[in-house]
C-alpha positions as a Markdown table, in Angstrom:
| # | Residue | x | y | z |
|---|---|---|---|---|
| 1 | Met | -0.1 | 0.0 | -0.1 |
| 2 | Lys | 2.9 | 2.4 | 0.8 |
| 3 | Lys | 4.5 | 1.6 | -2.5 |
| 4 | Val | 1.4 | 2.6 | -4.4 |
| 5 | Phe | 1.0 | 5.8 | -2.4 |
| 6 | Leu | 4.5 | 6.6 | -3.3 |
| 7 | Ile | 4.0 | 6.0 | -6.9 |
| 8 | Ile | 1.0 | 8.3 | -6.9 |
| 9 | Ile | 2.9 | 11.1 | -5.2 |
| 10 | Val | 5.7 | 10.8 | -7.8 |
| 11 | Ile | 3.3 | 11.1 | -10.7 |
| 12 | Ile | 1.6 | 14.1 | -9.1 |
| 13 | Val | 5.0 | 15.8 | -8.6 |
| 14 | Ala | 6.0 | 15.1 | -12.4 |
| 15 | Val | 2.8 | 16.5 | -13.6 |
| 16 | Leu | 3.3 | 19.6 | -11.5 |
| 17 | Ser | 6.9 | 20.0 | -12.7 |
| 18 | Val | 5.9 | 19.8 | -16.4 |
| 19 | Phe | 3.0 | 22.4 | -15.8 |
| 20 | Phe | 5.5 | 24.8 | -14.1 |
| 21 | Ile | 8.0 | 24.3 | -16.9 |
| 22 | Ile | 5.4 | 25.1 | -19.6 |
| 23 | Asn | 4.1 | 28.1 | -17.8 |
| 24 | Thr | 7.5 | 29.4 | -17.2 |
| 25 | Asn | 8.5 | 29.2 | -20.9 |
| 26 | Arg | 5.1 | 30.9 | -21.8 |
| 27 | Asn | 5.7 | 33.8 | -19.5 |
| 28 | Thr | 9.4 | 34.0 | -21.0 |
| 29 | Glu | 8.1 | 34.1 | -24.5 |
| 30 | Glu | 5.5 | 36.8 | -23.6 |
| 31 | Asn | 8.1 | 38.9 | -21.6 |
| 32 | Thr | 10.6 | 38.5 | -24.6 |
| 33 | Ala | 8.0 | 39.7 | -26.9 |
| 34 | Gln | 7.0 | 42.6 | -24.8 |
| 35 | Asn | 10.6 | 43.7 | -24.3 |
| 36 | Asn | 11.1 | 43.5 | -28.0 |
| 37 | Ile | 8.2 | 45.6 | -28.7 |
| 38 | Gln | 9.6 | 48.2 | -26.2 |
| 39 | Asn | 13.0 | 48.2 | -27.7 |
| 40 | Ile | 12.2 | 48.7 | -31.4 |
| 41 | Phe | 13.3 | 51.8 | -33.3 |
| 42 | Thr | 14.5 | 52.7 | -36.8 |
| 43 | Thr | 17.2 | 54.9 | -38.0 |
| 44 | Tyr | 17.3 | 57.7 | -40.7 |
| 45 | Thr | 20.5 | 59.1 | -42.2 |
| 46 | Ile | 20.4 | 62.8 | -43.3 |
| 47 | Glu | 21.3 | 63.1 | -46.9 |
| 48 | Asn | 21.2 | 66.2 | -49.3 |
| 49 | Ser | 18.4 | 65.9 | -51.8 |
| 50 | Glu | 16.6 | 68.6 | -54.0 |
| 51 | Ile | 13.2 | 67.0 | -53.4 |
| 52 | Gly | 11.9 | 67.1 | -49.9 |
| 53 | Asp | 8.6 | 65.5 | -50.3 |
| 54 | Tyr | 6.6 | 64.6 | -53.4 |
| 55 | Ile | 3.7 | 62.8 | -54.8 |
| 56 | Glu | 4.7 | 59.8 | -57.0 |
| 57 | Ile | 2.5 | 58.9 | -60.0 |
| 58 | Thr | 3.2 | 57.2 | -63.4 |
| 59 | Gly | 2.8 | 59.3 | -66.7 |
| 60 | Thr | 2.8 | 58.6 | -70.4 |
| 61 | Val | 4.7 | 60.6 | -72.9 |
| 62 | Glu | 2.4 | 62.1 | -75.6 |
| 63 | Ala | 2.8 | 64.4 | -78.7 |
| 64 | Asp | 0.7 | 66.0 | -81.2 |
| 65 | Glu | 0.7 | 64.6 | -84.8 |
| 66 | Arg | 0.6 | 66.9 | -87.7 |
| 67 | Asn | -0.9 | 65.9 | -91.0 |
| 68 | Val | 0.5 | 67.2 | -94.1 |
| 69 | Leu | -2.2 | 67.9 | -96.8 |
| 70 | Ser | -1.8 | 68.4 | -100.5 |
| 71 | Glu | -2.5 | 72.1 | -101.4 |
| 72 | Val | -2.7 | 71.4 | -105.0 |
| 73 | Ser | -3.4 | 68.3 | -107.3 |
| 74 | Gly | -0.9 | 66.6 | -109.5 |
| 75 | Lys | 1.7 | 64.0 | -110.2 |
| 76 | Ile | 4.4 | 63.3 | -107.4 |
| 77 | Ile | 7.8 | 63.5 | -109.0 |
| 78 | Asp | 10.1 | 63.5 | -105.8 |
| 79 | Leu | 9.6 | 62.1 | -102.4 |
| 80 | Tyr | 12.3 | 63.2 | -100.1 |
| 81 | Val | 11.2 | 61.4 | -96.8 |
| 82 | Glu | 10.5 | 57.9 | -95.4 |
| 83 | Lys | 8.9 | 56.7 | -92.2 |
| 84 | Gly | 10.8 | 57.1 | -89.1 |
| 85 | Gln | 12.9 | 59.8 | -90.7 |
| 86 | Lys | 13.6 | 63.2 | -88.5 |
| 87 | Val | 12.9 | 66.4 | -90.0 |
| 88 | Ser | 13.2 | 70.0 | -89.3 |
| 89 | Glu | 10.6 | 72.8 | -89.8 |
| 90 | Gly | 11.0 | 73.8 | -93.4 |
| 91 | Asp | 12.6 | 70.7 | -94.8 |
| 92 | Leu | 11.2 | 69.8 | -98.3 |
| 93 | Leu | 9.1 | 66.7 | -98.1 |
| 94 | Val | 7.5 | 66.4 | -101.5 |
| 95 | Lys | 7.8 | 67.9 | -104.9 |
| 96 | Phe | 4.7 | 67.8 | -107.4 |
| 97 | Glu | 4.9 | 68.2 | -111.2 |
| 98 | Asp | 4.7 | 72.1 | -111.6 |
| 99 | Leu | 4.7 | 72.8 | -115.2 |
| 100 | Glu | 0.9 | 73.8 | -115.5 |
| 101 | Tyr | 1.2 | 75.8 | -112.4 |
| 102 | Arg | 4.3 | 77.7 | -113.7 |
| 103 | Ile | 2.4 | 78.6 | -116.9 |
| 104 | Ala | -0.5 | 79.7 | -115.1 |
| 105 | Tyr | 1.6 | 81.9 | -112.9 |
| 106 | Leu | 3.4 | 83.3 | -115.8 |
| 107 | Asn | 0.0 | 84.1 | -117.7 |
| 108 | Asp | -1.3 | 85.8 | -114.5 |
| 109 | Leu | 1.9 | 87.8 | -114.2 |
| 110 | Arg | 1.5 | 89.2 | -117.8 |
| 111 | Asn | -2.0 | 89.9 | -117.5 |
| 112 | Tyr | -1.4 | 91.8 | -114.4 |
| 113 | Glu | 1.5 | 93.9 | -116.0 |
| 114 | Leu | -0.7 | 94.7 | -118.9 |
| 115 | Ala | -3.6 | 95.9 | -116.6 |
| 116 | Ile | -2.2 | 99.4 | -116.6 |
| 117 | Asn | -5.1 | 101.1 | -118.3 |
| 118 | Asp | -7.8 | 98.8 | -116.7 |
| 119 | Ser | -10.1 | 100.1 | -114.0 |
| 120 | Ser | -9.2 | 99.7 | -110.3 |
| 121 | Arg | -11.5 | 96.9 | -109.9 |
| 122 | Ile | -10.1 | 94.8 | -112.7 |
| 123 | Lys | -6.5 | 95.5 | -111.5 |
| 124 | Glu | -7.5 | 94.2 | -108.0 |
| 125 | Ile | -9.1 | 91.1 | -109.6 |
| 126 | Lys | -6.0 | 90.4 | -111.9 |
| 127 | Glu | -3.7 | 91.0 | -108.6 |
| 128 | Leu | -5.7 | 88.4 | -106.6 |
| 129 | Gln | -5.3 | 85.9 | -109.5 |
| 130 | Leu | -1.6 | 86.5 | -109.6 |
| 131 | Glu | -1.3 | 85.9 | -106.0 |
| 132 | Leu | -3.4 | 82.7 | -106.2 |
| 133 | Ser | -1.3 | 81.2 | -109.0 |
| 134 | Lys | 1.9 | 82.2 | -107.1 |
| 135 | Arg | 0.6 | 80.3 | -104.0 |
| 136 | Asn | -0.4 | 77.3 | -106.0 |
| 137 | Leu | 3.3 | 77.3 | -107.7 |
| 138 | Glu | 4.8 | 77.4 | -104.2 |
| 139 | Asn | 2.6 | 74.7 | -102.8 |
| 140 | Thr | 4.0 | 72.1 | -105.4 |
| 141 | Glu | 6.7 | 72.0 | -102.9 |
| 142 | Leu | 5.5 | 70.8 | -99.5 |
| 143 | Lys | 7.7 | 71.4 | -96.5 |
| 144 | Ser | 7.5 | 70.2 | -92.9 |
| 145 | Pro | 5.6 | 72.6 | -90.8 |
| 146 | Val | 7.2 | 71.3 | -87.4 |
| 147 | Asn | 10.3 | 69.7 | -86.1 |
| 148 | Gly | 9.4 | 66.0 | -85.8 |
| 149 | Thr | 9.6 | 62.5 | -87.0 |
| 150 | Ile | 7.6 | 61.1 | -89.8 |
| 151 | Ser | 5.2 | 58.6 | -88.6 |
| 152 | Glu | 3.5 | 57.9 | -91.9 |
| 153 | Val | 3.9 | 58.2 | -95.6 |
| 154 | Tyr | 0.7 | 57.8 | -97.6 |
| 155 | Ile | 1.8 | 58.4 | -101.1 |
| 156 | Gly | 4.8 | 57.4 | -103.5 |
| 157 | Glu | 6.5 | 58.9 | -106.4 |
| 158 | Asp | 4.7 | 59.0 | -109.6 |
| 159 | Asp | 1.3 | 58.8 | -107.6 |
| 160 | Phe | -1.5 | 61.3 | -108.8 |
| 161 | Val | -2.7 | 63.1 | -105.8 |
| 162 | Pro | -5.9 | 65.3 | -105.6 |
| 163 | Thr | -6.3 | 68.4 | -103.4 |
| 164 | Asn | -6.7 | 68.0 | -99.7 |
| 165 | Gln | -5.3 | 64.5 | -99.7 |
| 166 | Lys | -3.5 | 63.3 | -96.5 |
| 167 | Ile | 0.2 | 62.9 | -97.7 |
| 168 | Ile | 2.4 | 62.5 | -94.6 |
| 169 | Ser | 2.0 | 62.5 | -90.8 |
| 170 | Ile | 4.6 | 64.1 | -88.5 |
| 171 | Val | 5.0 | 63.6 | -84.9 |
| 172 | Asp | 5.4 | 67.2 | -83.5 |
| 173 | Thr | 8.6 | 66.5 | -81.2 |
| 174 | Asn | 8.3 | 70.1 | -80.0 |
| 175 | Ser | 4.9 | 69.1 | -78.3 |
| 176 | Leu | 6.2 | 66.2 | -76.2 |
| 177 | Arg | 4.4 | 66.3 | -72.9 |
| 178 | Ile | 3.4 | 64.0 | -69.9 |
| 179 | Glu | -0.1 | 62.9 | -69.4 |
| 180 | Ser | -1.1 | 61.5 | -66.1 |
| 181 | Val | -3.8 | 61.6 | -63.2 |
| 182 | Val | -3.7 | 62.2 | -59.5 |
| 183 | Asp | -5.9 | 60.8 | -57.0 |
| 184 | Glu | -8.6 | 63.0 | -55.8 |
| 185 | Ile | -7.3 | 63.0 | -52.3 |
| 186 | Asp | -4.2 | 64.9 | -53.5 |
| 187 | Leu | -6.1 | 67.4 | -55.5 |
| 188 | Ser | -5.7 | 70.2 | -53.0 |
| 189 | Lys | -1.8 | 69.6 | -53.0 |
| 190 | Val | -1.3 | 70.2 | -56.8 |
| 191 | Gln | -1.5 | 73.5 | -58.8 |
| 192 | Val | -0.4 | 74.6 | -62.4 |
| 193 | Gly | 3.0 | 75.7 | -62.5 |
| 194 | Met | 4.1 | 73.1 | -59.7 |
| 195 | Glu | 7.5 | 71.6 | -60.4 |
| 196 | Ala | 8.1 | 67.9 | -61.1 |
| 197 | Leu | 10.8 | 65.5 | -61.9 |
| 198 | Val | 10.0 | 62.7 | -64.5 |
| 199 | Glu | 12.2 | 59.7 | -64.3 |
| 200 | Phe | 12.8 | 57.4 | -67.1 |
| 201 | Asp | 14.5 | 54.3 | -66.0 |
| 202 | Gln | 14.6 | 52.8 | -69.4 |
| 203 | Leu | 16.8 | 55.6 | -70.5 |
| 204 | Asn | 18.5 | 56.3 | -67.3 |
| 205 | Val | 17.7 | 59.8 | -67.2 |
| 206 | Ser | 15.6 | 62.3 | -65.0 |
| 207 | Ile | 14.2 | 65.4 | -66.7 |
| 208 | Pro | 12.5 | 68.3 | -64.8 |
| 209 | Ala | 9.1 | 69.4 | -65.8 |
| 210 | Lys | 6.0 | 71.5 | -64.5 |
| 211 | Ile | 2.3 | 71.1 | -64.4 |
| 212 | Thr | 0.6 | 73.0 | -67.3 |
| 213 | Leu | -2.9 | 71.6 | -67.0 |
| 214 | Ile | -5.2 | 70.3 | -64.2 |
| 215 | Asn | -8.4 | 69.0 | -65.8 |
| 216 | Pro | -11.4 | 70.7 | -64.5 |
| 217 | Val | -13.5 | 67.5 | -64.7 |
| 218 | Ala | -12.6 | 64.3 | -62.6 |
| 219 | Val | -12.9 | 60.9 | -64.1 |
| 220 | Asn | -14.4 | 58.1 | -62.3 |
| 221 | Ser | -13.3 | 54.5 | -63.3 |
| 222 | Gly | -13.9 | 51.3 | -61.3 |
| 223 | Gly | -14.8 | 53.3 | -58.2 |
| 224 | Leu | -11.7 | 55.3 | -58.3 |
| 225 | Thr | -11.9 | 59.0 | -58.9 |
| 226 | Thr | -8.8 | 60.7 | -60.4 |
| 227 | Ile | -8.0 | 64.0 | -62.1 |
| 228 | Pro | -6.2 | 64.1 | -65.5 |
| 229 | Ile | -3.1 | 66.4 | -65.5 |
| 230 | Glu | -0.5 | 67.5 | -68.2 |
| 231 | Leu | 3.1 | 68.4 | -67.6 |
| 232 | Glu | 5.6 | 69.9 | -70.0 |
| 233 | Phe | 9.3 | 69.4 | -70.0 |
| 234 | Ser | 11.6 | 72.2 | -68.8 |
| 235 | Glu | 14.4 | 70.9 | -70.9 |
| 236 | Asp | 14.5 | 69.5 | -74.5 |
| 237 | Ala | 13.3 | 65.9 | -73.9 |
| 238 | Asn | 14.4 | 64.7 | -77.4 |
| 239 | Lys | 18.1 | 65.1 | -76.8 |
| 240 | Tyr | 17.5 | 62.4 | -74.0 |
| 241 | Gly | 15.8 | 60.0 | -76.6 |
| 242 | Val | 12.5 | 60.4 | -75.1 |
| 243 | Ile | 9.6 | 59.5 | -77.6 |
| 244 | Pro | 5.8 | 59.3 | -77.5 |
| 245 | Gly | 4.4 | 56.2 | -75.8 |
| 246 | Ile | 7.0 | 55.4 | -73.2 |
| 247 | Thr | 6.0 | 55.8 | -69.4 |
| 248 | Gly | 7.9 | 57.4 | -66.7 |
| 249 | Asn | 7.8 | 57.8 | -63.0 |
| 250 | Val | 6.7 | 61.5 | -62.2 |
| 251 | Lys | 7.4 | 63.1 | -59.0 |
| 252 | Leu | 5.3 | 66.1 | -58.3 |
| 253 | Ile | 7.4 | 68.3 | -55.8 |
| 254 | Ile | 5.2 | 69.4 | -52.8 |
| 255 | Leu | 8.2 | 70.3 | -50.7 |
| 256 | Asn | 11.3 | 71.7 | -52.4 |
| 257 | Ala | 14.3 | 71.2 | -50.2 |
| 258 | Glu | 17.3 | 72.1 | -52.4 |
| 259 | Asn | 20.3 | 72.4 | -49.8 |
| 260 | Glu | 17.9 | 71.9 | -47.0 |
| 261 | Ile | 18.0 | 69.4 | -44.4 |
| 262 | Val | 14.9 | 67.2 | -44.4 |
| 263 | Ile | 13.7 | 64.5 | -42.1 |
| 264 | Pro | 10.8 | 62.3 | -41.8 |
| 265 | Thr | 8.0 | 63.8 | -39.6 |
| 266 | Asn | 7.7 | 60.6 | -37.5 |
| 267 | Ala | 11.3 | 61.6 | -36.3 |
| 268 | Leu | 9.8 | 64.7 | -34.6 |
| 269 | Asn | 8.9 | 64.9 | -30.9 |
| 270 | Gln | 7.6 | 67.8 | -28.9 |
| 271 | Asp | 8.1 | 68.7 | -25.2 |
| 272 | Ala | 5.4 | 70.1 | -23.0 |
| 273 | Asn | 6.1 | 73.8 | -24.3 |
| 274 | Gly | 5.6 | 72.5 | -28.0 |
| 275 | Asn | 9.2 | 72.8 | -28.8 |
| 276 | Tyr | 10.7 | 70.2 | -31.5 |
| 277 | Phe | 13.5 | 67.8 | -30.6 |
| 278 | Val | 14.8 | 64.6 | -32.1 |
| 279 | Phe | 17.3 | 61.8 | -30.9 |
| 280 | Leu | 20.6 | 61.7 | -32.5 |
| 281 | Lys | 22.5 | 58.3 | -32.8 |
| 282 | Thr | 25.8 | 58.2 | -31.1 |
| 283 | Glu | 28.3 | 55.5 | -30.1 |
| 284 | Asn | 26.6 | 55.3 | -26.7 |
| 285 | Glu | 23.0 | 56.2 | -25.9 |
| 286 | Pro | 20.8 | 58.3 | -28.2 |
| 287 | Lys | 21.2 | 62.0 | -27.7 |
| 288 | Lys | 18.2 | 64.4 | -27.6 |
| 289 | Ile | 18.8 | 67.6 | -29.7 |
| 290 | Asn | 16.4 | 70.6 | -29.9 |
| 291 | Ile | 15.6 | 71.7 | -33.4 |
| 292 | Glu | 13.8 | 74.3 | -35.2 |
| 293 | Ile | 11.6 | 73.3 | -38.2 |
| 294 | Gly | 10.2 | 75.2 | -41.3 |
| 295 | Asp | 7.9 | 74.1 | -43.8 |
| 296 | Lys | 6.6 | 70.6 | -43.6 |
| 297 | Thr | 4.2 | 68.1 | -45.1 |
| 298 | Asp | 2.3 | 65.2 | -43.7 |
| 299 | Asp | 5.5 | 63.1 | -44.3 |
| 300 | Lys | 8.7 | 65.4 | -44.3 |
| 301 | Ala | 9.7 | 68.6 | -42.5 |
| 302 | Ile | 12.6 | 71.0 | -43.3 |
| 303 | Val | 15.0 | 71.7 | -40.3 |
| 304 | Lys | 16.2 | 75.1 | -40.0 |
| 305 | Ser | 18.7 | 74.7 | -37.3 |
| 306 | Gly | 20.1 | 72.0 | -35.1 |
| 307 | Leu | 21.1 | 69.2 | -37.5 |
| 308 | Asn | 23.8 | 68.7 | -40.2 |
| 309 | Phe | 24.0 | 66.3 | -43.2 |
| 310 | Gly | 25.2 | 63.0 | -42.6 |
| 311 | Gln | 23.9 | 62.6 | -39.1 |
| 312 | Thr | 21.8 | 59.6 | -38.2 |
| 313 | Leu | 18.5 | 59.9 | -36.2 |
| 314 | Ile | 16.8 | 57.4 | -34.0 |
| 315 | Ile | 13.0 | 57.2 | -34.7 |
| 316 | Tyr | 10.7 | 55.3 | -32.2 |
| 317 | Pro | 7.4 | 54.2 | -32.9 |
| 318 | Asp | 4.5 | 56.4 | -31.6 |
| 319 | Glu | 2.0 | 55.1 | -29.1 |
| 320 | Glu | -0.4 | 54.0 | -31.8 |
| 321 | Glu | 2.2 | 51.8 | -33.5 |
| 322 | Leu | 3.4 | 50.4 | -30.2 |
| 323 | Gln | -0.3 | 49.4 | -29.5 |
| 324 | Arg | -0.6 | 47.8 | -32.7 |
| 325 | Leu | 2.5 | 45.7 | -32.2 |
| 326 | Glu | 1.6 | 44.8 | -28.8 |
| 327 | Asn | -1.8 | 43.5 | -30.1 |
| 328 | Lys | -0.1 | 41.7 | -33.0 |
| 329 | Tyr | 2.7 | 40.0 | -31.0 |
| 330 | Asn | 1.2 | 39.6 | -27.6 |
| 331 | Gly | 2.3 | 36.2 | -26.4 |
| 332 | Ser | 4.1 | 35.3 | -29.6 |
| 333 | Asn | 7.6 | 35.7 | -30.7 |
| 334 | Met | 7.9 | 39.1 | -32.2 |
| 335 | Pro | 10.7 | 39.5 | -34.7 |
| 336 | Phe | 13.4 | 41.8 | -33.2 |
| 337 | Ile | 15.5 | 44.2 | -35.1 |
| 338 | Pro | 19.2 | 43.4 | -34.5 |
| 339 | Gly | 21.2 | 46.1 | -33.1 |
| 340 | Gln | 18.4 | 48.1 | -32.0 |
| 341 | Gly | 18.0 | 48.3 | -28.1 |
| 342 | Ala | 16.9 | 51.7 | -27.0 |
| 343 | Ser | 14.2 | 52.0 | -24.4 |
| 344 | Arg | 10.8 | 53.8 | -24.9 |
| 345 | Asn | 12.0 | 56.0 | -21.8 |
| 346 | Phe | 13.3 | 58.5 | -23.8 |
| 347 | Pro | 16.9 | 60.0 | -23.1 |
| 348 | Gly | 16.5 | 63.5 | -21.5 |
| 349 | Gly | 13.3 | 62.4 | -19.7 |
| 350 | Gly | 9.7 | 62.4 | -20.9 |
| 351 | Asn | 7.9 | 60.3 | -23.4 |
| 352 | Gln | 7.3 | 61.0 | -27.1 |
């Protein structure tokens, strides 16, 4: 009987020991997760950038297409261009057979010169006829109205072409522009004349631009409301190889920060008097630095004094983010950021 009683006691002790070990491990895991939450921060190194803050969208390069029409009818005797060829304004494109037009011009010139004794009205009519025949003769040579690239040729040599027929189409490279849209939530942040930077990764180039048009009517598609906008390049985009149809990454600059120190707004802290301060990363503990800020957006702020380029800031999560992390990782193993171990009890006293 004593032996049975002893076995029961051993079993009870073993069960209690297992329960104690499991409970201890659970508490350790919870404490580790809680400590990790309290010790999380990120860093931000201050660099020199012309753009402080921006709205990022995608845009497509567009250009006007000019159609060259025949001003006279006749046979094409020379065609000087082909599809894909670049042309400059004034370049000769097409030559018509002009014999009949030269004859008509010379006849009208003679009639005008002989109209010395005619009435003023007759002289005026003959002068207008002379101007018309001269214009027709000039139009037997068609020239490019713009700088651009031949996108289509609709005729060939020896073709007979009637008046007002489309002969050639030219992409006007002087009209290169960016067309895009902004979300309605950002409408109040954009305006005509706003500077932008268009990045073409496929060409490894960035070109400055500015907004020239904000459409007065919004567009709703699939439940998303956007506002079409247009931007013109501030430099000649042709020299960089930009062509219609390609896409670019457009940064609409809402905070210009050339040679200015810019930091994320989540790095800002305020004391009881409303003064701003940040935490500077040092070899030891983070150092509290008082700063003065200038213009700022929701995400970025210009620092007028207190910081220098190259310095690294410590950024702690705010109370809302801490609560989110606690709710998410409570009782589980939260991933810990290596090398980061500053406490939420901020150096210099006080909480964020």
